[in-house]
Backbone as a ProteinNet text record, in pm:
[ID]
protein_1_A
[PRIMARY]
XXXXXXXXXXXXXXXXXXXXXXXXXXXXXXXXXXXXXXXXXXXXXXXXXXXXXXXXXXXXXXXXXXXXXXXXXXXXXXXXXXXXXXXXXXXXXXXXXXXXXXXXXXXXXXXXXXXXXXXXXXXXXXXXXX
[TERTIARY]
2032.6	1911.1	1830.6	1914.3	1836.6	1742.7	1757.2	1705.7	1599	1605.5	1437	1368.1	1402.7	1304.4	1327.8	1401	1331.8	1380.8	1316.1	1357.6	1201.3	1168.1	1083.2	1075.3	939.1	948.8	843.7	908.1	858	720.2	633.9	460.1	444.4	334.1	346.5	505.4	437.2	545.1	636.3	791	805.1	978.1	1026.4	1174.5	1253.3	1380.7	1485.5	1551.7	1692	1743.8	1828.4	1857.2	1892.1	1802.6	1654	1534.8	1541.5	1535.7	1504.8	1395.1	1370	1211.9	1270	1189.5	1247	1229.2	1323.1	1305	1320.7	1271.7	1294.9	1362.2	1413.6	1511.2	1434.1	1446.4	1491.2	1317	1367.1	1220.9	1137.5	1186.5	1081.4	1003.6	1006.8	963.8	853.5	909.6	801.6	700.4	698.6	636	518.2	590.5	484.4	410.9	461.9	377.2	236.5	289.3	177.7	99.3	89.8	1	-22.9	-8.1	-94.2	-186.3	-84.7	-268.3	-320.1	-350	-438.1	-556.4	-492.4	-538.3	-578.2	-572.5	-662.4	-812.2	-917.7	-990	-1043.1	-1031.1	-1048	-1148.2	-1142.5	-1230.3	-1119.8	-1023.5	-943.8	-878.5	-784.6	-709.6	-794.9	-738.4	-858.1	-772.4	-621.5	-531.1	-504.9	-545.2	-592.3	-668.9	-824.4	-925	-931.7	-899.9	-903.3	-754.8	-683.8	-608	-639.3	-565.2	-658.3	-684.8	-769.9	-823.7	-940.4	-1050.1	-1204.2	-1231.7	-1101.3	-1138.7	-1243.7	-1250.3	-1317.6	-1451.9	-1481.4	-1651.6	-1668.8	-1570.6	-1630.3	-1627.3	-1617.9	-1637.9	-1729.9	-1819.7	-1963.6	-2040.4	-1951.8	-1988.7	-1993.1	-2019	-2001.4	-1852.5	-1797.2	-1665.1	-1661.2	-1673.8	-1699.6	-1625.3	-1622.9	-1528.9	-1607.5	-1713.2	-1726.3	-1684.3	-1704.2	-1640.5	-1434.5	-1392.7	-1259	-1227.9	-1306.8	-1296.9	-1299.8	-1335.1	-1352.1	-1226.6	-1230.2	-1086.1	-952.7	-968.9	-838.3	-865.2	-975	-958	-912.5	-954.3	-955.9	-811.9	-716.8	-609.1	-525.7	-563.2	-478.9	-501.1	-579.9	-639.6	-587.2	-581.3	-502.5	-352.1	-309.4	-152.4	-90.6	-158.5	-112.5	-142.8	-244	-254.8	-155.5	-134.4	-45	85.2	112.5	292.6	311.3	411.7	466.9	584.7	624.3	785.5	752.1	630.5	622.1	546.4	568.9	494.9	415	304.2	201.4	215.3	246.4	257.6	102.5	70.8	-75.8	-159.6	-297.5	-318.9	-435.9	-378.5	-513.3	-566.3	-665.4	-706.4	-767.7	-809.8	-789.2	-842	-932.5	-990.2	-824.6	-898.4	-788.4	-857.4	-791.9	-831.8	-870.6	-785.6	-819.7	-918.8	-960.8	-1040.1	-1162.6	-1237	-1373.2	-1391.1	-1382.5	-1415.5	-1268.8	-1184.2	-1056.6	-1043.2	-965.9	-898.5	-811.4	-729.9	-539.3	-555.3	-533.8	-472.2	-312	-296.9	-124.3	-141	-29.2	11.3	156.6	154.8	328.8	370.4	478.2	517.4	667.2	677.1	816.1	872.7	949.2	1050.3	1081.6	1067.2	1108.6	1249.6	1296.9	1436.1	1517.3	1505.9	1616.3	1500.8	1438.1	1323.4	1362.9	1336.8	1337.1	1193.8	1138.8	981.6	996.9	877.3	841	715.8	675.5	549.9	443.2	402.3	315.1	193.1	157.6	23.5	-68	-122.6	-220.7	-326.6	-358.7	-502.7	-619.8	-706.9	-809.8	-959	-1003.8	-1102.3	-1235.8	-1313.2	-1446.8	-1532.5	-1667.4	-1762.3	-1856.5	-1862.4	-2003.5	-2101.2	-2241.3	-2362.2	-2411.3	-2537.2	-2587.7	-2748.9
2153.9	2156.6	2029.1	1916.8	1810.4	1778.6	1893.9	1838.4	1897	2045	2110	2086	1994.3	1973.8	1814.6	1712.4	1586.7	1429.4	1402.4	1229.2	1170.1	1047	993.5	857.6	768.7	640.2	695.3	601.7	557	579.6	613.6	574.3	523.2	385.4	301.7	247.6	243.7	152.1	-5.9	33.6	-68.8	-88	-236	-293.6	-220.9	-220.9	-141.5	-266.2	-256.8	-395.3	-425.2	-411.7	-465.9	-528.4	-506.3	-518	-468	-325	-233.9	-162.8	-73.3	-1.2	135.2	109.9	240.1	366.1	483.2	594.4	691.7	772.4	901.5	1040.5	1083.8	1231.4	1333.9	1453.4	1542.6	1586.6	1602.2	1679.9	1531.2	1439.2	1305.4	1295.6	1341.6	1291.2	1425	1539.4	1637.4	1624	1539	1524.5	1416.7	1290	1272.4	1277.9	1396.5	1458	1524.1	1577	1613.4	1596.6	1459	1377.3	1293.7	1265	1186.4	1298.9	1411.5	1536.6	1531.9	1517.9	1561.5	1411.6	1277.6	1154.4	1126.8	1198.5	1198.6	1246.7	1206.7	1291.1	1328.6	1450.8	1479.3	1396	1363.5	1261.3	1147.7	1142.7	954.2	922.6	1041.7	1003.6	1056.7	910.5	962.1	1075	1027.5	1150.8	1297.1	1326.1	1440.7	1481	1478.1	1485.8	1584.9	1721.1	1788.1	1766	1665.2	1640.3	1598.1	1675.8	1619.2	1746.2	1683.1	1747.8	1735.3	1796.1	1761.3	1760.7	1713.3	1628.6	1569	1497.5	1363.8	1402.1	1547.8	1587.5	1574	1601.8	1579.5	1552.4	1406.6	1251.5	1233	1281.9	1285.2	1402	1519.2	1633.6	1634	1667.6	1729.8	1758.6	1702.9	1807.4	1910.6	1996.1	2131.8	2258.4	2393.7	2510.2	2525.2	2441.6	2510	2380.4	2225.8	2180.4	2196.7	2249.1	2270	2404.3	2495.5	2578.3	2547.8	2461.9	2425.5	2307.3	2273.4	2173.7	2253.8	2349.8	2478.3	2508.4	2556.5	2563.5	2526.2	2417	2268.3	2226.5	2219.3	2175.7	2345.5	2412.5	2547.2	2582.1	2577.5	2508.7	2443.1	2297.6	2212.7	2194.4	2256.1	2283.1	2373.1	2468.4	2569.3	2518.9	2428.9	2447.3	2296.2	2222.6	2136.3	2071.5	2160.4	2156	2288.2	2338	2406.4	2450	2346.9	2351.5	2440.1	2431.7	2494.5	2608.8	2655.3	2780.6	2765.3	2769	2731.5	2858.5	2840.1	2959.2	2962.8	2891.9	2845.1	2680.2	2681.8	2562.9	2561.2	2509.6	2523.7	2341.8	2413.4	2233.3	2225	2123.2	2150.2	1973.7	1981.2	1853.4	1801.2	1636.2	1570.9	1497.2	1557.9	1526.9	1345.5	1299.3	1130.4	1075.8	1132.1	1089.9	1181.8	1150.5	1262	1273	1166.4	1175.3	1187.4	1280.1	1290.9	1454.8	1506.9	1624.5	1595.5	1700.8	1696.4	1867.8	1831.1	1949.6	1972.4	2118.5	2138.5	2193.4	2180.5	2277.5	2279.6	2467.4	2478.8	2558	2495	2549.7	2586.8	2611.4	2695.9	2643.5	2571.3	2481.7	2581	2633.1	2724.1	2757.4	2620.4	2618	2646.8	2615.5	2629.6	2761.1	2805.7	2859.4	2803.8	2647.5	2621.2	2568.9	2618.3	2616	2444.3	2397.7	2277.2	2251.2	2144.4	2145.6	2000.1	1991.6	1832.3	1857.6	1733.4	1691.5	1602	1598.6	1507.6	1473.7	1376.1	1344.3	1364.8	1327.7	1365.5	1300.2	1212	1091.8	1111.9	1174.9	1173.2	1018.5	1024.2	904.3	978.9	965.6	979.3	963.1	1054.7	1031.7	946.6	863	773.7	813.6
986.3	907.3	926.6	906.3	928.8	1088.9	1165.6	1345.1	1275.3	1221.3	1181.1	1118.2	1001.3	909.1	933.7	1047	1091.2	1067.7	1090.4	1070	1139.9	1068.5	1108.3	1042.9	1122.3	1024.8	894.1	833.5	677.1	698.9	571.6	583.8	460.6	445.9	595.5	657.5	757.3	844.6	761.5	734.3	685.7	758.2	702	750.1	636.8	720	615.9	605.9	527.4	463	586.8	681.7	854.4	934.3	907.9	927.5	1083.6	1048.1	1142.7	1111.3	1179.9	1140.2	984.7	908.7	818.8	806.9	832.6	840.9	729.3	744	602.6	671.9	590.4	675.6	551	598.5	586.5	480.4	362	259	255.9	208.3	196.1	336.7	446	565.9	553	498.5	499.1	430	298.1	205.3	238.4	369.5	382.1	527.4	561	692.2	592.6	544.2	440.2	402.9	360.7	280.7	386.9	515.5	651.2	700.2	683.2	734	635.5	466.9	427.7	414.2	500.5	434.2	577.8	668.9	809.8	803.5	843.6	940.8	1041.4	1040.3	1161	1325.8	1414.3	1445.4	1482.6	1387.1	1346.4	1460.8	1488.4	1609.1	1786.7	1806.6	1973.8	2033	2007.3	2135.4	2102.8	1944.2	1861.4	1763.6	1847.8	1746.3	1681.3	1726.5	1590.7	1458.5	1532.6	1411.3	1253.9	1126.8	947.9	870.4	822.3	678.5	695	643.6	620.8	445.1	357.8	234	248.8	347.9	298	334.1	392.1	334.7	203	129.4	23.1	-120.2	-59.8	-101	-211.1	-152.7	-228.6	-344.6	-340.3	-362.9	-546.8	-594.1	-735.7	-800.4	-884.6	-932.1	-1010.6	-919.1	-986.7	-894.4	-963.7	-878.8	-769.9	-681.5	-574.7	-473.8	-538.5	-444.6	-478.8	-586.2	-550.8	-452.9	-475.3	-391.8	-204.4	-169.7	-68.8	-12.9	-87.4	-108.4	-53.6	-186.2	-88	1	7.7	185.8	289.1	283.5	385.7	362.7	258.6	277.3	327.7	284.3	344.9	501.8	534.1	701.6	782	666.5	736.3	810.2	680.7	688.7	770.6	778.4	801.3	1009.2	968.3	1156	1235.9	1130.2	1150.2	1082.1	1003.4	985.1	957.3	1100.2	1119.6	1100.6	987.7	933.7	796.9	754.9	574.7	630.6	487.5	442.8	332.6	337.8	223.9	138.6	2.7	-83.7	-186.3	-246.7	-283	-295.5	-338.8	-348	-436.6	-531.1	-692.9	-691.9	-721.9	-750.9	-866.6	-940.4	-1108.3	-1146	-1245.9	-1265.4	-1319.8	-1353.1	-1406.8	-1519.9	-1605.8	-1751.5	-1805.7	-1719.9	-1766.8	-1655.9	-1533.8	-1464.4	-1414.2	-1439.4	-1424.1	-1301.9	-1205.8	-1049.9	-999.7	-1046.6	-979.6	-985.7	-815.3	-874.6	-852.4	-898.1	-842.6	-793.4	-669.9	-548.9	-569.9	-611.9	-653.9	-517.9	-431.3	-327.5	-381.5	-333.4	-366.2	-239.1	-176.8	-53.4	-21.3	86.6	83.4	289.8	258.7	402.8	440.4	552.7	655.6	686.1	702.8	758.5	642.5	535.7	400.7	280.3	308.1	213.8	88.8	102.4	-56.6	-71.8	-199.9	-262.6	-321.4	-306.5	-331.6	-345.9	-457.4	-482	-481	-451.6	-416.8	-515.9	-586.2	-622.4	-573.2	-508	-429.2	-488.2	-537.3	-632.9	-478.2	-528.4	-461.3	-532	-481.4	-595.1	-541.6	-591	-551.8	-613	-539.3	-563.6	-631.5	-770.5	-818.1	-775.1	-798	-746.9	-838.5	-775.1	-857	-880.5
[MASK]
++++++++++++++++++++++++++++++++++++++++++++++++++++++++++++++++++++++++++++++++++++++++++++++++++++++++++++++++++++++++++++++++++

């Protein structure tokens, strides 16, 4: 189980207590494959430009159901075209009650290799218009 669902370094990049490079196994490494596609955009990397998310259109937008609606999108898009280990089961996005320029993106997904369901919250911070 552990070859399919991985090993990788840490994000960010940090020393383990040998001061070797630090790695994550197994669901933590998925968790944050995850959250590097949705904190990419597209454009970022030269050796895979369509690698990401297109969140960060919108940065600027209104918080309201049509920019969350678009949000799902863009992260269901995302995922689905670059981690190939999950199964995206849904993705609601939903103001956040203590921050007006914040959403929180629930994705709930399902590991391929073990079908065990798992769920991430990803804030998501818009810039007010002025």
């Amino acid at each position: 189980m552990a070859n399919i669902v991985g090993q990788g370094w840490a994000f960010p990049p940090n020393l383990d207590n040998q001061g070797g490079i630090a790695l994550t196994n197994k669901f933590s490494e998925l968790t944050q494959a995850i959250r590097i596609i949705l904190m990419t955009s597209p454009g970022q990397r030269v050796m895979r430009p369509s690698f990401g998310c297109r969140l960060h259109e919108l940065v600027f937008e209104p918080n309201n159901s049509h920019t969350a609606a678009l949000a799902e999108a863009y992260v269901e898009e995302a995922l689905g075209m670059w981690e190939p280990r999950i199964n995206v089961l849904s993705v609601e996005v939903e103001p956040n009650a203590q921050r007006l320029n914040c959403m929180l993106i629930n994705i709930l997904y399902e590991v391929k290799a073990t079908h065990d369901k798992r769920s991430l919250v990803y804030p998501f911070y818009l810039i007010p218009g002025e």
